Structure formats: structure tokens, C-alpha cells
Amino acid sequence: MQKVAAAKRATSGKANLALDLVGYDDDVSAAMAYVFGDTFICDDKESAAAVAYNKNIGVKSVTLQGDVYDPSGTLSGGAAPSGSGILVKVQELRAIEKELSVHRNALEQVKAELNGAKKAIDQYKKDKRELDLKQHEVKLLEEQVNGSNATKVGQRLDEY
């Protein structure tokens, strides 16, 4: 962990531990640790050299272009691929996965709000139906009262 922190400081965050950039299942973690070890992936050759040749870090580093810097003093390169390297693609994929996770969380929050709104709408419709029914009952009762014999007698008495 000290080497990771030192590498981040020495490169202004342009170096990442290779194991952190590759997704893998727990059952192959020992094999992945063996393959990638303490290797750092660096954004550029200056960062890779800073990681490999710094006495406080001193571990193998690889640039995004594929150049390998070894603390023993060797530098190897090769024909850099014309397209992006696999580790660049892995970094891009991890960034997209993080963004997807953020959007999924936002979607779940919106779904929860929508469910709450649907419940409120359903309650409103139920209450509105009950109100309409009660208003209709009142109207029928008023008509019944107005048509009753007692009301008619009362009206005739008022006329005299």
C-alpha cells in the first residue's frame, strides 16, 4: 500500500496498480497476483520511469503504449499497437461500469418515486369515487325529502 501511495504521489495520479484495473473472480486471485504482481500501469513514459526507477517504489511499470520499465534498468518496447491497448480498454470499461452503476441507482430511485406517486394517485381515485358516491346519495336523499308527503303538506301550509 505504501508503494501505491508513493507511486500516486510521484506521478500525480498517473499510475495505477495493474491488479486494480483488471476484474477477476476471487477464486483466481492468487493467479492474478502472480501474473500482475506489483506491476503498475502508467499513463505515459515519464510516469512509468518515475515508478520503476524511484528508490521508494522500484517496481515494474508499463505504459499504455506497451513500453515496459523495469527497476533493474532494462527498458523494453515493441511495436506499439496502432489501436488502444487492452489495459486502456479495461480502464474504459471500468469507468463505464461505474457510470452504469450510478445510472442504475438513479433509475431505482426514480422507480421508487414513481411507485409512491402511483399509490397517491390510486388513493386519490378511491377518495374521489367515494366523494362522488356520497354526493349522489345526498342528491337522492334531497329529492326523496322534497318529494315526501310531509314536505308537500308543509309547502301547502306555507301557502295559506
PDB file of C-alpha atoms in Angstrom:
ATOM      1  CA  MET A   1       0.000   0.000   0.000  1.00  0.00           C
ATOM      2  CA  GLN A   2       2.926   2.342   0.683  1.00  0.00           C
ATOM      3  CA  LYS A   3       4.243   1.774  -2.828  1.00  0.00           C
ATOM      4  CA  VAL A   4       0.827   2.520  -4.306  1.00  0.00           C
ATOM      5  CA  ALA A   5       0.586   5.787  -2.373  1.00  0.00           C
ATOM      6  CA  ALA A   6       4.173   6.701  -3.286  1.00  0.00           C
ATOM      7  CA  ALA A   7       3.506   5.933  -6.961  1.00  0.00           C
ATOM      8  CA  LYS A   8       0.364   8.068  -6.955  1.00  0.00           C
ATOM      9  CA  ARG A   9       2.309  10.953  -5.420  1.00  0.00           C
ATOM     10  CA  ALA A  10       5.312  10.579  -7.734  1.00  0.00           C
ATOM     11  CA  THR A  11       3.137  10.531 -10.859  1.00  0.00           C
ATOM     12  CA  SER A  12       0.331  12.880  -9.843  1.00  0.00           C
ATOM     13  CA  GLY A  13      -2.143  10.013 -10.055  1.00  0.00           C
ATOM     14  CA  LYS A  14      -0.985   8.759 -13.464  1.00  0.00           C
ATOM     15  CA  ALA A  15      -0.034   5.289 -12.156  1.00  0.00           C
ATOM     16  CA  ASN A  16      -2.402   2.508 -11.123  1.00  0.00           C
ATOM     17  CA  LEU A  17      -1.710  -0.942  -9.788  1.00  0.00           C
ATOM     18  CA  ALA A  18      -2.427  -3.404 -12.613  1.00  0.00           C
ATOM     19  CA  LEU A  19      -4.442  -5.645 -10.280  1.00  0.00           C
ATOM     20  CA  ASP A  20      -6.791  -2.731  -9.605  1.00  0.00           C
ATOM     21  CA  LEU A  21      -7.521  -2.331 -13.309  1.00  0.00           C
ATOM     22  CA  VAL A  22      -8.389  -5.932 -14.069  1.00  0.00           C
ATOM     23  CA  GLY A  23     -11.610  -7.560 -12.975  1.00  0.00           C
ATOM     24  CA  TYR A  24     -11.409 -11.190 -11.851  1.00  0.00           C
ATOM     25  CA  ASP A  25     -13.164 -13.727  -9.649  1.00  0.00           C
ATOM     26  CA  ASP A  26     -11.932 -14.395  -6.128  1.00  0.00           C
ATOM     27  CA  ASP A  27     -11.067 -17.989  -6.967  1.00  0.00           C
ATOM     28  CA  VAL A  28      -8.328 -16.823  -9.396  1.00  0.00           C
ATOM     29  CA  SER A  29      -6.962 -14.009  -7.228  1.00  0.00           C
ATOM     30  CA  ALA A  30      -3.729 -15.871  -6.441  1.00  0.00           C
ATOM     31  CA  ALA A  31      -3.041 -16.447 -10.142  1.00  0.00           C
ATOM     32  CA  MET A  32      -3.809 -12.818 -10.969  1.00  0.00           C
ATOM     33  CA  ALA A  33      -1.490 -11.638  -8.178  1.00  0.00           C
ATOM     34  CA  TYR A  34       1.247 -13.893  -9.595  1.00  0.00           C
ATOM     35  CA  VAL A  35       0.772 -12.619 -13.146  1.00  0.00           C
ATOM     36  CA  PHE A  36       0.484  -8.917 -12.357  1.00  0.00           C
ATOM     37  CA  GLY A  37       2.394  -8.761  -9.058  1.00  0.00           C
ATOM     38  CA  ASP A  38       3.382  -5.212  -8.151  1.00  0.00           C
ATOM     39  CA  THR A  39       3.271  -4.016 -11.759  1.00  0.00           C
ATOM     40  CA  PHE A  40       1.939  -0.521 -12.327  1.00  0.00           C
ATOM     41  CA  ILE A  41       0.188   0.739 -15.425  1.00  0.00           C
ATOM     42  CA  CYS A  42       1.166   4.317 -16.190  1.00  0.00           C
ATOM     43  CA  ASP A  43      -0.368   6.912 -18.471  1.00  0.00           C
ATOM     44  CA  ASP A  44       2.937   7.970 -20.005  1.00  0.00           C
ATOM     45  CA  LYS A  45       6.656   7.128 -20.145  1.00  0.00           C
ATOM     46  CA  GLU A  46       7.621   9.779 -17.598  1.00  0.00           C
ATOM     47  CA  SER A  47       5.274   8.281 -15.031  1.00  0.00           C
ATOM     48  CA  ALA A  48       6.494   4.757 -15.818  1.00  0.00           C
ATOM     49  CA  ALA A  49      10.125   5.803 -15.366  1.00  0.00           C
ATOM     50  CA  ALA A  50       9.267   7.580 -12.106  1.00  0.00           C
ATOM     51  CA  VAL A  51       7.678   4.399 -10.733  1.00  0.00           C
ATOM     52  CA  ALA A  52      10.371   1.983 -11.914  1.00  0.00           C
ATOM     53  CA  TYR A  53      13.446   3.986 -11.007  1.00  0.00           C
ATOM     54  CA  ASN A  54      12.292   5.692  -7.789  1.00  0.00           C
ATOM     55  CA  LYS A  55      14.155   4.142  -4.825  1.00  0.00           C
ATOM     56  CA  ASN A  56      10.990   4.254  -2.680  1.00  0.00           C
ATOM     57  CA  ILE A  57       8.881   2.461  -5.288  1.00  0.00           C
ATOM     58  CA  GLY A  58      11.147   0.474  -7.625  1.00  0.00           C
ATOM     59  CA  VAL A  59       8.661  -1.842  -9.317  1.00  0.00           C
ATOM     60  CA  LYS A  60       7.996  -2.798 -12.908  1.00  0.00           C
ATOM     61  CA  SER A  61       5.766  -0.402 -14.813  1.00  0.00           C
ATOM     62  CA  VAL A  62       4.125  -0.482 -18.209  1.00  0.00           C
ATOM     63  CA  THR A  63       2.914   2.474 -20.255  1.00  0.00           C
ATOM     64  CA  LEU A  64      -0.426   2.500 -22.018  1.00  0.00           C
ATOM     65  CA  GLN A  65       1.558   2.196 -25.243  1.00  0.00           C
ATOM     66  CA  GLY A  66       3.113  -1.077 -24.068  1.00  0.00           C
ATOM     67  CA  ASP A  67       6.629   0.041 -23.087  1.00  0.00           C
ATOM     68  CA  VAL A  68       7.949  -1.863 -20.056  1.00  0.00           C
ATOM     69  CA  TYR A  69      10.180  -0.163 -17.478  1.00  0.00           C
ATOM     70  CA  ASP A  70      11.983  -2.483 -15.074  1.00  0.00           C
ATOM     71  CA  PRO A  71      13.808  -1.287 -11.946  1.00  0.00           C
ATOM     72  CA  SER A  72      16.777  -3.459 -12.891  1.00  0.00           C
ATOM     73  CA  GLY A  73      17.470  -0.880 -15.570  1.00  0.00           C
ATOM     74  CA  THR A  74      16.009  -2.559 -18.597  1.00  0.00           C
ATOM     75  CA  LEU A  75      13.538  -0.914 -20.868  1.00  0.00           C
ATOM     76  CA  SER A  76      11.687  -2.893 -23.424  1.00  0.00           C
ATOM     77  CA  GLY A  77       9.314  -1.755 -26.010  1.00  0.00           C
ATOM     78  CA  GLY A  78       7.975  -3.120 -29.101  1.00  0.00           C
ATOM     79  CA  ALA A  79       5.691  -2.242 -31.810  1.00  0.00           C
ATOM     80  CA  ALA A  80       3.079  -0.288 -30.014  1.00  0.00           C
ATOM     81  CA  PRO A  81      -0.340  -1.264 -31.200  1.00  0.00           C
ATOM     82  CA  SER A  82      -1.970   1.196 -33.523  1.00  0.00           C
ATOM     83  CA  GLY A  83      -5.209   0.976 -31.532  1.00  0.00           C
ATOM     84  CA  SER A  84      -5.707   1.276 -27.831  1.00  0.00           C
ATOM     85  CA  GLY A  85      -4.121  -1.390 -25.680  1.00  0.00           C
ATOM     86  CA  ILE A  86      -6.111  -3.929 -23.715  1.00  0.00           C
ATOM     87  CA  LEU A  87      -5.425  -2.180 -20.414  1.00  0.00           C
ATOM     88  CA  VAL A  88      -6.764   1.079 -21.815  1.00  0.00           C
ATOM     89  CA  LYS A  89      -9.890  -0.789 -22.827  1.00  0.00           C
ATOM     90  CA  VAL A  90     -10.112  -2.288 -19.330  1.00  0.00           C
ATOM     91  CA  GLN A  91      -9.835   1.190 -17.795  1.00  0.00           C
ATOM     92  CA  GLU A  92     -12.536   2.490 -20.126  1.00  0.00           C
ATOM     93  CA  LEU A  93     -14.750  -0.491 -19.296  1.00  0.00           C
ATOM     94  CA  ARG A  94     -14.346   0.075 -15.548  1.00  0.00           C
ATOM     95  CA  ALA A  95     -15.237   3.751 -15.954  1.00  0.00           C
ATOM     96  CA  ILE A  96     -18.319   2.801 -17.972  1.00  0.00           C
ATOM     97  CA  GLU A  97     -19.297   0.195 -15.369  1.00  0.00           C
ATOM     98  CA  LYS A  98     -19.072   2.843 -12.626  1.00  0.00           C
ATOM     99  CA  GLU A  99     -21.205   5.215 -14.674  1.00  0.00           C
ATOM    100  CA  LEU A 100     -23.700   2.424 -15.345  1.00  0.00           C
ATOM    101  CA  SER A 101     -23.908   1.730 -11.628  1.00  0.00           C
ATOM    102  CA  VAL A 102     -24.643   5.396 -10.929  1.00  0.00           C
ATOM    103  CA  HIS A 103     -27.393   5.399 -13.554  1.00  0.00           C
ATOM    104  CA  ARG A 104     -28.868   2.163 -12.222  1.00  0.00           C
ATOM    105  CA  ASN A 105     -29.052   3.676  -8.733  1.00  0.00           C
ATOM    106  CA  ALA A 106     -30.750   6.775 -10.148  1.00  0.00           C
ATOM    107  CA  LEU A 107     -33.212   4.547 -12.014  1.00  0.00           C
ATOM    108  CA  GLU A 108     -34.068   2.651  -8.828  1.00  0.00           C
ATOM    109  CA  GLN A 109     -34.673   5.945  -7.042  1.00  0.00           C
ATOM    110  CA  VAL A 110     -36.962   7.147  -9.841  1.00  0.00           C
ATOM    111  CA  LYS A 111     -38.836   3.827  -9.778  1.00  0.00           C
ATOM    112  CA  ALA A 112     -39.377   4.207  -6.040  1.00  0.00           C
ATOM    113  CA  GLU A 113     -40.696   7.746  -6.538  1.00  0.00           C
ATOM    114  CA  LEU A 114     -42.963   6.525  -9.340  1.00  0.00           C
ATOM    115  CA  ASN A 115     -44.369   3.779  -7.135  1.00  0.00           C
ATOM    116  CA  GLY A 116     -45.075   6.359  -4.421  1.00  0.00           C
ATOM    117  CA  ALA A 117     -46.816   8.601  -6.950  1.00  0.00           C
ATOM    118  CA  LYS A 118     -48.885   5.673  -8.249  1.00  0.00           C
ATOM    119  CA  LYS A 119     -50.036   4.903  -4.715  1.00  0.00           C
ATOM    120  CA  ALA A 120     -51.020   8.538  -4.194  1.00  0.00           C
ATOM    121  CA  ILE A 121     -52.938   8.547  -7.500  1.00  0.00           C
ATOM    122  CA  ASP A 122     -54.744   5.331  -6.601  1.00  0.00           C
ATOM    123  CA  GLN A 123     -55.705   6.768  -3.204  1.00  0.00           C
ATOM    124  CA  TYR A 124     -56.949   9.959  -4.860  1.00  0.00           C
ATOM    125  CA  LYS A 125     -59.111   7.956  -7.310  1.00  0.00           C
ATOM    126  CA  LYS A 126     -60.558   5.901  -4.471  1.00  0.00           C
ATOM    127  CA  ASP A 127     -61.343   9.008  -2.421  1.00  0.00           C
ATOM    128  CA  LYS A 128     -62.862  10.731  -5.481  1.00  0.00           C
ATOM    129  CA  ARG A 129     -65.146   7.727  -6.143  1.00  0.00           C
ATOM    130  CA  GLU A 130     -66.273   7.757  -2.515  1.00  0.00           C
ATOM    131  CA  LEU A 131     -66.950  11.507  -2.662  1.00  0.00           C
ATOM    132  CA  ASP A 132     -68.946  11.161  -5.886  1.00  0.00           C
ATOM    133  CA  LEU A 133     -70.975   8.334  -4.371  1.00  0.00           C
ATOM    134  CA  LYS A 134     -71.704  10.352  -1.223  1.00  0.00           C
ATOM    135  CA  GLN A 135     -72.704  13.384  -3.287  1.00  0.00           C
ATOM    136  CA  HIS A 136     -75.085  11.195  -5.313  1.00  0.00           C
ATOM    137  CA  GLU A 137     -76.567   9.785  -2.099  1.00  0.00           C
ATOM    138  CA  VAL A 138     -77.127  13.313  -0.765  1.00  0.00           C
ATOM    139  CA  LYS A 139     -78.827  14.312  -4.016  1.00  0.00           C
ATOM    140  CA  LEU A 140     -81.115  11.268  -3.875  1.00  0.00           C
ATOM    141  CA  LEU A 141     -81.970  11.997  -0.243  1.00  0.00           C
ATOM    142  CA  GLU A 142     -82.763  15.630  -1.070  1.00  0.00           C
ATOM    143  CA  GLU A 143     -85.043  14.501  -3.907  1.00  0.00           C
ATOM    144  CA  GLN A 144     -86.680  11.992  -1.620  1.00  0.00           C
ATOM    145  CA  VAL A 145     -87.237  14.586   1.102  1.00  0.00           C
ATOM    146  CA  ASN A 146     -88.599  17.127  -1.394  1.00  0.00           C
ATOM    147  CA  GLY A 147     -90.997  14.528  -2.801  1.00  0.00           C
ATOM    148  CA  SER A 148     -92.280  13.299   0.562  1.00  0.00           C
ATOM    149  CA  ASN A 149     -95.838  13.901   1.752  1.00  0.00           C
ATOM    150  CA  ALA A 150     -94.611  15.800   4.803  1.00  0.00           C
ATOM    151  CA  THR A 151     -92.783  18.276   2.623  1.00  0.00           C
ATOM    152  CA  LYS A 152     -95.807  18.703   0.375  1.00  0.00           C
ATOM    153  CA  VAL A 153     -98.054  19.306   3.393  1.00  0.00           C
ATOM    154  CA  GLY A 154     -95.578  21.787   4.789  1.00  0.00           C
ATOM    155  CA  GLN A 155     -95.478  23.665   1.493  1.00  0.00           C
ATOM    156  CA  ARG A 156     -99.290  23.840   1.365  1.00  0.00           C
ATOM    157  CA  LEU A 157     -99.384  25.180   4.910  1.00  0.00           C
ATOM    158  CA  ASP A 158     -96.841  27.823   3.978  1.00  0.00           C
ATOM    159  CA  GLU A 159     -99.058  28.869   1.088  1.00  0.00           C
ATOM    160  CA  TYR A 160    -102.028  29.623   3.461  1.00  0.00           C
TER     161      TYR A 160
END
